[in-house]
Amino acid sequence: MPLIWAPFAEGLKGMFDEPILKEIAEKYNKTVAQIILRWNVQQGVIVIPKSVHRERMRENFDIWNFKIEDDDMERIGSLDKNCPSMLDTRKVSEVKRVYDYLNNPVLTSL
């Protein structure tokens, strides 16, 4: 079973503003974050969301009272860009940035 740490990729690349995710979230009366978590869980992925905000922690737990329908699951799946949002190890510059972390302690690409 796959494991995802930081399933929100720190909100990079407009994840929370994605129109399809927003539309689906509205349909289920959930947040985009809850849709992302539920989509992963329904695929058998173990997710580990991190937050220091109590309200977001509650929100992250509130994904068990609904199921995303198959057609919506497919719509979400179609958003896959086949490229990591946080660290693309296929890019030499990204790998060098990580290796140079002690000199430049920035983990995410903006």
PDB file of N, CA, C and O in Angstrom, residues 17-91:
ATOM      1  N   ASP A  17      -6.927  25.799  -5.729  1.00  0.00           N
ATOM      2  CA  ASP A  17      -7.721  26.631  -6.625  1.00  0.00           C
ATOM      3  C   ASP A  17      -8.138  25.894  -7.893  1.00  0.00           C
ATOM      4  O   ASP A  17      -8.738  26.494  -8.785  1.00  0.00           O
ATOM      5  N   GLU A  18      -7.824  24.619  -7.979  1.00  0.00           N
ATOM      6  CA  GLU A  18      -8.153  23.815  -9.159  1.00  0.00           C
ATOM      7  C   GLU A  18      -9.672  23.756  -9.327  1.00  0.00           C
ATOM      8  O   GLU A  18     -10.393  23.278  -8.432  1.00  0.00           O
ATOM      9  N   PRO A  19     -10.217  24.245 -10.462  1.00  0.00           N
ATOM     10  CA  PRO A  19     -11.666  24.300 -10.653  1.00  0.00           C
ATOM     11  C   PRO A  19     -12.394  22.964 -10.492  1.00  0.00           C
ATOM     12  O   PRO A  19     -13.471  22.917  -9.888  1.00  0.00           O
ATOM     13  N   ILE A  20     -11.820  21.884 -10.999  1.00  0.00           N
ATOM     14  CA  ILE A  20     -12.481  20.578 -10.875  1.00  0.00           C
ATOM     15  C   ILE A  20     -12.587  20.178  -9.410  1.00  0.00           C
ATOM     16  O   ILE A  20     -13.632  19.705  -8.951  1.00  0.00           O
ATOM     17  N   LEU A  21     -11.514  20.367  -8.656  1.00  0.00           N
ATOM     18  CA  LEU A  21     -11.535  20.018  -7.232  1.00  0.00           C
ATOM     19  C   LEU A  21     -12.532  20.891  -6.473  1.00  0.00           C
ATOM     20  O   LEU A  21     -13.252  20.403  -5.600  1.00  0.00           O
ATOM     21  N   LYS A  22     -12.586  22.165  -6.808  1.00  0.00           N
ATOM     22  CA  LYS A  22     -13.531  23.068  -6.146  1.00  0.00           C
ATOM     23  C   LYS A  22     -14.976  22.675  -6.445  1.00  0.00           C
ATOM     24  O   LYS A  22     -15.828  22.675  -5.560  1.00  0.00           O
ATOM     25  N   GLU A  23     -15.235  22.310  -7.684  1.00  0.00           N
ATOM     26  CA  GLU A  23     -16.589  21.887  -8.087  1.00  0.00           C
ATOM     27  C   GLU A  23     -17.002  20.611  -7.348  1.00  0.00           C
ATOM     28  O   GLU A  23     -18.120  20.506  -6.837  1.00  0.00           O
ATOM     29  N   ILE A  24     -16.106  19.656  -7.287  1.00  0.00           N
ATOM     30  CA  ILE A  24     -16.408  18.393  -6.606  1.00  0.00           C
ATOM     31  C   ILE A  24     -16.574  18.632  -5.108  1.00  0.00           C
ATOM     32  O   ILE A  24     -17.473  18.056  -4.480  1.00  0.00           O
ATOM     33  N   ALA A  25     -15.740  19.464  -4.537  1.00  0.00           N
ATOM     34  CA  ALA A  25     -15.853  19.787  -3.103  1.00  0.00           C
ATOM     35  C   ALA A  25     -17.226  20.395  -2.805  1.00  0.00           C
ATOM     36  O   ALA A  25     -17.873  20.029  -1.815  1.00  0.00           O
ATOM     37  N   GLU A  26     -17.672  21.279  -3.654  1.00  0.00           N
ATOM     38  CA  GLU A  26     -18.989  21.902  -3.459  1.00  0.00           C
ATOM     39  C   GLU A  26     -20.100  20.854  -3.556  1.00  0.00           C
ATOM     40  O   GLU A  26     -21.042  20.858  -2.752  1.00  0.00           O
ATOM     41  N   LYS A  27     -19.981  19.947  -4.502  1.00  0.00           N
ATOM     42  CA  LYS A  27     -20.981  18.889  -4.685  1.00  0.00           C
ATOM     43  C   LYS A  27     -21.157  18.061  -3.414  1.00  0.00           C
ATOM     44  O   LYS A  27     -22.275  17.712  -3.043  1.00  0.00           O
ATOM     45  N   TYR A  28     -20.059  17.754  -2.735  1.00  0.00           N
ATOM     46  CA  TYR A  28     -20.103  16.914  -1.537  1.00  0.00           C
ATOM     47  C   TYR A  28     -20.161  17.722  -0.243  1.00  0.00           C
ATOM     48  O   TYR A  28     -20.123  17.152   0.843  1.00  0.00           O
ATOM     49  N   ASN A  29     -20.211  19.040  -0.374  1.00  0.00           N
ATOM     50  CA  ASN A  29     -20.224  19.935   0.785  1.00  0.00           C
ATOM     51  C   ASN A  29     -18.992  19.698   1.670  1.00  0.00           C
ATOM     52  O   ASN A  29     -19.092  19.568   2.885  1.00  0.00           O
ATOM     53  N   LYS A  30     -17.849  19.615   1.008  1.00  0.00           N
ATOM     54  CA  LYS A  30     -16.569  19.399   1.668  1.00  0.00           C
ATOM     55  C   LYS A  30     -15.575  20.427   1.172  1.00  0.00           C
ATOM     56  O   LYS A  30     -15.850  21.173   0.231  1.00  0.00           O
ATOM     57  N   THR A  31     -14.397  20.465   1.776  1.00  0.00           N
ATOM     58  CA  THR A  31     -13.336  21.348   1.300  1.00  0.00           C
ATOM     59  C   THR A  31     -12.504  20.620   0.249  1.00  0.00           C
ATOM     60  O   THR A  31     -12.550  19.387   0.141  1.00  0.00           O
ATOM     61  N   VAL A  32     -11.737  21.382  -0.505  1.00  0.00           N
ATOM     62  CA  VAL A  32     -10.837  20.770  -1.486  1.00  0.00           C
ATOM     63  C   VAL A  32      -9.868  19.828  -0.781  1.00  0.00           C
ATOM     64  O   VAL A  32      -9.598  18.731  -1.265  1.00  0.00           O
ATOM     65  N   ALA A  33      -9.370  20.230   0.379  1.00  0.00           N
ATOM     66  CA  ALA A  33      -8.445  19.370   1.126  1.00  0.00           C
ATOM     67  C   ALA A  33      -9.098  18.028   1.462  1.00  0.00           C
ATOM     68  O   ALA A  33      -8.469  16.969   1.342  1.00  0.00           O
ATOM     69  N   GLN A  34     -10.347  18.054   1.879  1.00  0.00           N
ATOM     70  CA  GLN A  34     -11.047  16.808   2.218  1.00  0.00           C
ATOM     71  C   GLN A  34     -11.239  15.941   0.982  1.00  0.00           C
ATOM     72  O   GLN A  34     -11.118  14.712   1.063  1.00  0.00           O
ATOM     73  N   ILE A  35     -11.505  16.552  -0.147  1.00  0.00           N
ATOM     74  CA  ILE A  35     -11.658  15.791  -1.391  1.00  0.00           C
ATOM     75  C   ILE A  35     -10.331  15.127  -1.753  1.00  0.00           C
ATOM     76  O   ILE A  35     -10.284  13.951  -2.127  1.00  0.00           O
ATOM     77  N   ILE A  36      -9.229  15.856  -1.632  1.00  0.00           N
ATOM     78  CA  ILE A  36      -7.910  15.296  -1.943  1.00  0.00           C
ATOM     79  C   ILE A  36      -7.604  14.112  -1.035  1.00  0.00           C
ATOM     80  O   ILE A  36      -7.172  13.051  -1.501  1.00  0.00           O
ATOM     81  N   LEU A  37      -7.836  14.275   0.260  1.00  0.00           N
ATOM     82  CA  LEU A  37      -7.575  13.181   1.201  1.00  0.00           C
ATOM     83  C   LEU A  37      -8.462  11.976   0.900  1.00  0.00           C
ATOM     84  O   LEU A  37      -7.992  10.837   0.846  1.00  0.00           O
ATOM     85  N   ARG A  38      -9.758  12.218   0.708  1.00  0.00           N
ATOM     86  CA  ARG A  38     -10.695  11.111   0.466  1.00  0.00           C
ATOM     87  C   ARG A  38     -10.366  10.385  -0.832  1.00  0.00           C
ATOM     88  O   ARG A  38     -10.439   9.155  -0.903  1.00  0.00           O
ATOM     89  N   TRP A  39      -9.988  11.129  -1.866  1.00  0.00           N
ATOM     90  CA  TRP A  39      -9.634  10.517  -3.148  1.00  0.00           C
ATOM     91  C   TRP A  39      -8.476   9.546  -2.955  1.00  0.00           C
ATOM     92  O   TRP A  39      -8.496   8.426  -3.456  1.00  0.00           O
ATOM     93  N   ASN A  40      -7.462   9.978  -2.224  1.00  0.00           N
ATOM     94  CA  ASN A  40      -6.315   9.104  -1.960  1.00  0.00           C
ATOM     95  C   ASN A  40      -6.725   7.878  -1.147  1.00  0.00           C
ATOM     96  O   ASN A  40      -6.348   6.753  -1.476  1.00  0.00           O
ATOM     97  N   VAL A  41      -7.497   8.080  -0.089  1.00  0.00           N
ATOM     98  CA  VAL A  41      -7.925   6.973   0.772  1.00  0.00           C
ATOM     99  C   VAL A  41      -8.738   5.960  -0.027  1.00  0.00           C
ATOM    100  O   VAL A  41      -8.551   4.746   0.119  1.00  0.00           O
ATOM    101  N   GLN A  42      -9.632   6.436  -0.884  1.00  0.00           N
ATOM    102  CA  GLN A  42     -10.447   5.517  -1.681  1.00  0.00           C
ATOM    103  C   GLN A  42      -9.620   4.696  -2.656  1.00  0.00           C
ATOM    104  O   GLN A  42     -10.055   3.653  -3.121  1.00  0.00           O
ATOM    105  N   GLN A  43      -8.414   5.160  -2.950  1.00  0.00           N
ATOM    106  CA  GLN A  43      -7.515   4.406  -3.824  1.00  0.00           C
ATOM    107  C   GLN A  43      -6.599   3.484  -3.036  1.00  0.00           C
ATOM    108  O   GLN A  43      -5.741   2.826  -3.605  1.00  0.00           O
ATOM    109  N   GLY A  44      -6.759   3.459  -1.705  1.00  0.00           N
ATOM    110  CA  GLY A  44      -5.938   2.592  -0.882  1.00  0.00           C
ATOM    111  C   GLY A  44      -4.617   3.209  -0.481  1.00  0.00           C
ATOM    112  O   GLY A  44      -3.714   2.504  -0.024  1.00  0.00           O
ATOM    113  N   VAL A  45      -4.485   4.517  -0.634  1.00  0.00           N
ATOM    114  CA  VAL A  45      -3.257   5.218  -0.273  1.00  0.00           C
ATOM    115  C   VAL A  45      -3.349   5.650   1.189  1.00  0.00           C
ATOM    116  O   VAL A  45      -4.372   6.147   1.636  1.00  0.00           O
ATOM    117  N   ILE A  46      -2.275   5.451   1.915  1.00  0.00           N
ATOM    118  CA  ILE A  46      -2.202   5.928   3.293  1.00  0.00           C
ATOM    119  C   ILE A  46      -1.685   7.362   3.232  1.00  0.00           C
ATOM    120  O   ILE A  46      -0.628   7.618   2.672  1.00  0.00           O
ATOM    121  N   VAL A  47      -2.442   8.282   3.788  1.00  0.00           N
ATOM    122  CA  VAL A  47      -2.037   9.686   3.757  1.00  0.00           C
ATOM    123  C   VAL A  47      -1.670  10.170   5.152  1.00  0.00           C
ATOM    124  O   VAL A  47      -2.267   9.744   6.142  1.00  0.00           O
ATOM    125  N   ILE A  48      -0.683  11.029   5.216  1.00  0.00           N
ATOM    126  CA  ILE A  48      -0.258  11.619   6.485  1.00  0.00           C
ATOM    127  C   ILE A  48      -0.251  13.132   6.308  1.00  0.00           C
ATOM    128  O   ILE A  48       0.773  13.727   5.962  1.00  0.00           O
ATOM    129  N   PRO A  49      -1.408  13.770   6.506  1.00  0.00           N
ATOM    130  CA  PRO A  49      -1.432  15.228   6.411  1.00  0.00           C
ATOM    131  C   PRO A  49      -0.867  15.843   7.683  1.00  0.00           C
ATOM    132  O   PRO A  49      -1.046  15.312   8.774  1.00  0.00           O
ATOM    133  N   LYS A  50      -0.182  16.948   7.543  1.00  0.00           N
ATOM    134  CA  LYS A  50       0.422  17.633   8.689  1.00  0.00           C
ATOM    135  C   LYS A  50      -0.218  19.001   8.836  1.00  0.00           C
ATOM    136  O   LYS A  50      -0.394  19.720   7.864  1.00  0.00           O
ATOM    137  N   SER A  51      -0.568  19.323  10.058  1.00  0.00           N
ATOM    138  CA  SER A  51      -1.055  20.660  10.353  1.00  0.00           C
ATOM    139  C   SER A  51      -0.819  20.971  11.817  1.00  0.00           C
ATOM    140  O   SER A  51      -0.872  20.078  12.661  1.00  0.00           O
ATOM    141  N   VAL A  52      -0.565  22.221  12.096  1.00  0.00           N
ATOM    142  CA  VAL A  52      -0.454  22.667  13.486  1.00  0.00           C
ATOM    143  C   VAL A  52      -1.730  23.409  13.897  1.00  0.00           C
ATOM    144  O   VAL A  52      -1.851  23.854  15.025  1.00  0.00           O
ATOM    145  N   HIS A  53      -2.665  23.520  12.972  1.00  0.00           N
ATOM    146  CA  HIS A  53      -3.923  24.229  13.220  1.00  0.00           C
ATOM    147  C   HIS A  53      -5.025  23.238  13.598  1.00  0.00           C
ATOM    148  O   HIS A  53      -5.343  22.332  12.828  1.00  0.00           O
ATOM    149  N   ARG A  54      -5.586  23.422  14.772  1.00  0.00           N
ATOM    150  CA  ARG A  54      -6.597  22.499  15.293  1.00  0.00           C
ATOM    151  C   ARG A  54      -7.776  22.327  14.324  1.00  0.00           C
ATOM    152  O   ARG A  54      -8.234  21.210  14.086  1.00  0.00           O
ATOM    153  N   GLU A  55      -8.264  23.406  13.754  1.00  0.00           N
ATOM    154  CA  GLU A  55      -9.410  23.318  12.838  1.00  0.00           C
ATOM    155  C   GLU A  55      -9.073  22.505  11.593  1.00  0.00           C
ATOM    156  O   GLU A  55      -9.874  21.715  11.112  1.00  0.00           O
ATOM    157  N   ARG A  56      -7.871  22.663  11.075  1.00  0.00           N
ATOM    158  CA  ARG A  56      -7.470  21.867   9.908  1.00  0.00           C
ATOM    159  C   ARG A  56      -7.309  20.396  10.274  1.00  0.00           C
ATOM    160  O   ARG A  56      -7.600  19.514   9.467  1.00  0.00           O
ATOM    161  N   MET A  57      -6.844  20.123  11.488  1.00  0.00           N
ATOM    162  CA  MET A  57      -6.748  18.730  11.937  1.00  0.00           C
ATOM    163  C   MET A  57      -8.135  18.095  11.962  1.00  0.00           C
ATOM    164  O   MET A  57      -8.317  16.967  11.489  1.00  0.00           O
ATOM    165  N   ARG A  58      -9.098  18.822  12.508  1.00  0.00           N
ATOM    166  CA  ARG A  58     -10.485  18.308  12.528  1.00  0.00           C
ATOM    167  C   ARG A  58     -10.992  18.073  11.106  1.00  0.00           C
ATOM    168  O   ARG A  58     -11.616  17.060  10.820  1.00  0.00           O
ATOM    169  N   GLU A  59     -10.722  19.038  10.250  1.00  0.00           N
ATOM    170  CA  GLU A  59     -11.142  18.929   8.848  1.00  0.00           C
ATOM    171  C   GLU A  59     -10.530  17.695   8.194  1.00  0.00           C
ATOM    172  O   GLU A  59     -11.209  16.960   7.468  1.00  0.00           O
ATOM    173  N   ASN A  60      -9.253  17.448   8.458  1.00  0.00           N
ATOM    174  CA  ASN A  60      -8.573  16.297   7.867  1.00  0.00           C
ATOM    175  C   ASN A  60      -9.179  14.969   8.325  1.00  0.00           C
ATOM    176  O   ASN A  60      -9.174  13.988   7.582  1.00  0.00           O
ATOM    177  N   PHE A  61      -9.703  14.920   9.543  1.00  0.00           N
ATOM    178  CA  PHE A  61     -10.334  13.689  10.048  1.00  0.00           C
ATOM    179  C   PHE A  61     -11.744  13.500   9.523  1.00  0.00           C
ATOM    180  O   PHE A  61     -12.282  12.395   9.541  1.00  0.00           O
ATOM    181  N   ASP A  62     -12.367  14.565   9.059  1.00  0.00           N
ATOM    182  CA  ASP A  62     -13.772  14.515   8.651  1.00  0.00           C
ATOM    183  C   ASP A  62     -13.925  14.095   7.188  1.00  0.00           C
ATOM    184  O   ASP A  62     -14.544  14.784   6.376  1.00  0.00           O
ATOM    185  N   ILE A  63     -13.362  12.947   6.847  1.00  0.00           N
ATOM    186  CA  ILE A  63     -13.445  12.447   5.469  1.00  0.00           C
ATOM    187  C   ILE A  63     -14.109  11.070   5.394  1.00  0.00           C
ATOM    188  O   ILE A  63     -14.161  10.469   4.327  1.00  0.00           O
ATOM    189  N   TRP A  64     -14.618  10.597   6.513  1.00  0.00           N
ATOM    190  CA  TRP A  64     -15.126   9.226   6.569  1.00  0.00           C
ATOM    191  C   TRP A  64     -16.634   9.131   6.415  1.00  0.00           C
ATOM    192  O   TRP A  64     -17.173   8.023   6.398  1.00  0.00           O
ATOM    193  N   ASN A  65     -17.315  10.252   6.269  1.00  0.00           N
ATOM    194  CA  ASN A  65     -18.778  10.227   6.200  1.00  0.00           C
ATOM    195  C   ASN A  65     -19.307  10.430   4.783  1.00  0.00           C
ATOM    196  O   ASN A  65     -20.466  10.763   4.592  1.00  0.00           O
ATOM    197  N   PHE A  66     -18.452  10.224   3.789  1.00  0.00           N
ATOM    198  CA  PHE A  66     -18.906  10.314   2.398  1.00  0.00           C
ATOM    199  C   PHE A  66     -17.979   9.481   1.525  1.00  0.00           C
ATOM    200  O   PHE A  66     -16.899   9.084   1.941  1.00  0.00           O
ATOM    201  N   LYS A  67     -18.456   9.197   0.329  1.00  0.00           N
ATOM    202  CA  LYS A  67     -17.664   8.460  -0.657  1.00  0.00           C
ATOM    203  C   LYS A  67     -17.747   9.219  -1.970  1.00  0.00           C
ATOM    204  O   LYS A  67     -18.817   9.640  -2.377  1.00  0.00           O
ATOM    205  N   ILE A  68     -16.605   9.402  -2.609  1.00  0.00           N
ATOM    206  CA  ILE A  68     -16.580  10.071  -3.904  1.00  0.00           C
ATOM    207  C   ILE A  68     -17.037   9.076  -4.967  1.00  0.00           C
ATOM    208  O   ILE A  68     -16.531   7.956  -5.047  1.00  0.00           O
ATOM    209  N   GLU A  69     -17.995   9.489  -5.787  1.00  0.00           N
ATOM    210  CA  GLU A  69     -18.529   8.623  -6.841  1.00  0.00           C
ATOM    211  C   GLU A  69     -17.461   8.353  -7.904  1.00  0.00           C
ATOM    212  O   GLU A  69     -16.541   9.149  -8.095  1.00  0.00           O
ATOM    213  N   ASP A  70     -17.616   7.222  -8.597  1.00  0.00           N
ATOM    214  CA  ASP A  70     -16.619   6.783  -9.579  1.00  0.00           C
ATOM    215  C   ASP A  70     -16.312   7.836 -10.641  1.00  0.00           C
ATOM    216  O   ASP A  70     -15.143   8.049 -10.977  1.00  0.00           O
ATOM    217  N   ASP A  71     -17.343   8.504 -11.168  1.00  0.00           N
ATOM    218  CA  ASP A  71     -17.085   9.491 -12.221  1.00  0.00           C
ATOM    219  C   ASP A  71     -16.279  10.672 -11.682  1.00  0.00           C
ATOM    220  O   ASP A  71     -15.413  11.211 -12.374  1.00  0.00           O
ATOM    221  N   ASP A  72     -16.521  11.059 -10.434  1.00  0.00           N
ATOM    222  CA  ASP A  72     -15.735  12.136  -9.830  1.00  0.00           C
ATOM    223  C   ASP A  72     -14.319  11.663  -9.526  1.00  0.00           C
ATOM    224  O   ASP A  72     -13.361  12.441  -9.658  1.00  0.00           O
ATOM    225  N   MET A  73     -14.164  10.408  -9.137  1.00  0.00           N
ATOM    226  CA  MET A  73     -12.825   9.847  -8.918  1.00  0.00           C
ATOM    227  C   MET A  73     -12.013   9.936 -10.210  1.00  0.00           C
ATOM    228  O   MET A  73     -10.840  10.314 -10.195  1.00  0.00           O
ATOM    229  N   GLU A  74     -12.646   9.613 -11.332  1.00  0.00           N
ATOM    230  CA  GLU A  74     -11.967   9.670 -12.630  1.00  0.00           C
ATOM    231  C   GLU A  74     -11.608  11.102 -13.006  1.00  0.00           C
ATOM    232  O   GLU A  74     -10.521  11.355 -13.538  1.00  0.00           O
ATOM    233  N   ARG A  75     -12.503  12.036 -12.741  1.00  0.00           N
ATOM    234  CA  ARG A  75     -12.222  13.445 -13.046  1.00  0.00           C
ATOM    235  C   ARG A  75     -11.013  13.929 -12.253  1.00  0.00           C
ATOM    236  O   ARG A  75     -10.156  14.630 -12.781  1.00  0.00           O
ATOM    237  N   ILE A  76     -10.956  13.548 -10.988  1.00  0.00           N
ATOM    238  CA  ILE A  76      -9.812  13.939 -10.160  1.00  0.00           C
ATOM    239  C   ILE A  76      -8.543  13.278 -10.695  1.00  0.00           C
ATOM    240  O   ILE A  76      -7.498  13.916 -10.824  1.00  0.00           O
ATOM    241  N   GLY A  77      -8.632  12.010 -11.021  1.00  0.00           N
ATOM    242  CA  GLY A  77      -7.480  11.285 -11.562  1.00  0.00           C
ATOM    243  C   GLY A  77      -6.952  11.888 -12.854  1.00  0.00           C
ATOM    244  O   GLY A  77      -5.752  11.825 -13.132  1.00  0.00           O
ATOM    245  N   SER A  78      -7.833  12.509 -13.633  1.00  0.00           N
ATOM    246  CA  SER A  78      -7.411  13.114 -14.901  1.00  0.00           C
ATOM    247  C   SER A  78      -6.534  14.345 -14.683  1.00  0.00           C
ATOM    248  O   SER A  78      -5.897  14.828 -15.620  1.00  0.00           O
ATOM    249  N   LEU A  79      -6.475  14.839 -13.456  1.00  0.00           N
ATOM    250  CA  LEU A  79      -5.650  16.014 -13.154  1.00  0.00           C
ATOM    251  C   LEU A  79      -4.170  15.652 -12.993  1.00  0.00           C
ATOM    252  O   LEU A  79      -3.323  16.552 -12.918  1.00  0.00           O
ATOM    253  N   ASP A  80      -3.867  14.368 -12.936  1.00  0.00           N
ATOM    254  CA  ASP A  80      -2.476  13.924 -12.745  1.00  0.00           C
ATOM    255  C   ASP A  80      -1.602  14.448 -13.873  1.00  0.00           C
ATOM    256  O   ASP A  80      -1.862  14.205 -15.041  1.00  0.00           O
ATOM    257  N   LYS A  81      -0.559  15.171 -13.502  1.00  0.00           N
ATOM    258  CA  LYS A  81       0.372  15.738 -14.480  1.00  0.00           C
ATOM    259  C   LYS A  81       1.619  14.866 -14.637  1.00  0.00           C
ATOM    260  O   LYS A  81       2.577  15.267 -15.291  1.00  0.00           O
ATOM    261  N   ASN A  82       1.614  13.716 -13.972  1.00  0.00           N
ATOM    262  CA  ASN A  82       2.743  12.791 -14.030  1.00  0.00           C
ATOM    263  C   ASN A  82       4.056  13.488 -13.657  1.00  0.00           C
ATOM    264  O   ASN A  82       5.104  13.252 -14.255  1.00  0.00           O
ATOM    265  N   CYS A  83       3.944  14.368 -12.665  1.00  0.00           N
ATOM    266  CA  CYS A  83       5.104  15.139 -12.219  1.00  0.00           C
ATOM    267  C   CYS A  83       4.892  15.517 -10.758  1.00  0.00           C
ATOM    268  O   CYS A  83       3.842  16.052 -10.413  1.00  0.00           O
ATOM    269  N   PRO A  84       5.841  15.234  -9.891  1.00  0.00           N
ATOM    270  CA  PRO A  84       5.691  15.599  -8.485  1.00  0.00           C
ATOM    271  C   PRO A  84       5.554  17.108  -8.308  1.00  0.00           C
ATOM    272  O   PRO A  84       6.182  17.885  -9.027  1.00  0.00           O
ATOM    273  N   SER A  85       4.744  17.509  -7.349  1.00  0.00           N
ATOM    274  CA  SER A  85       4.562  18.941  -7.089  1.00  0.00           C
ATOM    275  C   SER A  85       5.662  19.527  -6.231  1.00  0.00           C
ATOM    276  O   SER A  85       6.006  20.693  -6.363  1.00  0.00           O
ATOM    277  N   MET A  86       6.197  18.747  -5.301  1.00  0.00           N
ATOM    278  CA  MET A  86       7.164  19.297  -4.359  1.00  0.00           C
ATOM    279  C   MET A  86       8.613  19.079  -4.766  1.00  0.00           C
ATOM    280  O   MET A  86       9.424  19.971  -4.649  1.00  0.00           O
ATOM    281  N   LEU A  87       8.943  17.904  -5.226  1.00  0.00           N
ATOM    282  CA  LEU A  87      10.335  17.599  -5.551  1.00  0.00           C
ATOM    283  C   LEU A  87      10.358  16.667  -6.756  1.00  0.00           C
ATOM    284  O   LEU A  87      10.002  15.502  -6.653  1.00  0.00           O
ATOM    285  N   ASP A  88      10.754  17.205  -7.874  1.00  0.00           N
ATOM    286  CA  ASP A  88      10.833  16.417  -9.094  1.00  0.00           C
ATOM    287  C   ASP A  88      12.271  15.933  -9.261  1.00  0.00           C
ATOM    288  O   ASP A  88      13.143  16.679  -9.713  1.00  0.00           O
ATOM    289  N   THR A  89      12.510  14.699  -8.858  1.00  0.00           N
ATOM    290  CA  THR A  89      13.869  14.157  -8.891  1.00  0.00           C
ATOM    291  C   THR A  89      14.368  13.896 -10.315  1.00  0.00           C
ATOM    292  O   THR A  89      15.532  13.546 -10.498  1.00  0.00           O
ATOM    293  N   ARG A  90      13.513  14.095 -11.300  1.00  0.00           N
ATOM    294  CA  ARG A  90      13.955  13.963 -12.684  1.00  0.00           C
ATOM    295  C   ARG A  90      14.722  15.203 -13.148  1.00  0.00           C
ATOM    296  O   ARG A  90      15.372  15.179 -14.174  1.00  0.00           O
ATOM    297  N   LYS A  91      14.616  16.271 -12.366  1.00  0.00           N
ATOM    298  CA  LYS A  91      15.313  17.518 -12.704  1.00  0.00           C
ATOM    299  C   LYS A  91      16.623  17.592 -11.908  1.00  0.00           C
ATOM    300  O   LYS A  91      16.606  17.580 -10.684  1.00  0.00           O
TER     301      LYS A  91
END
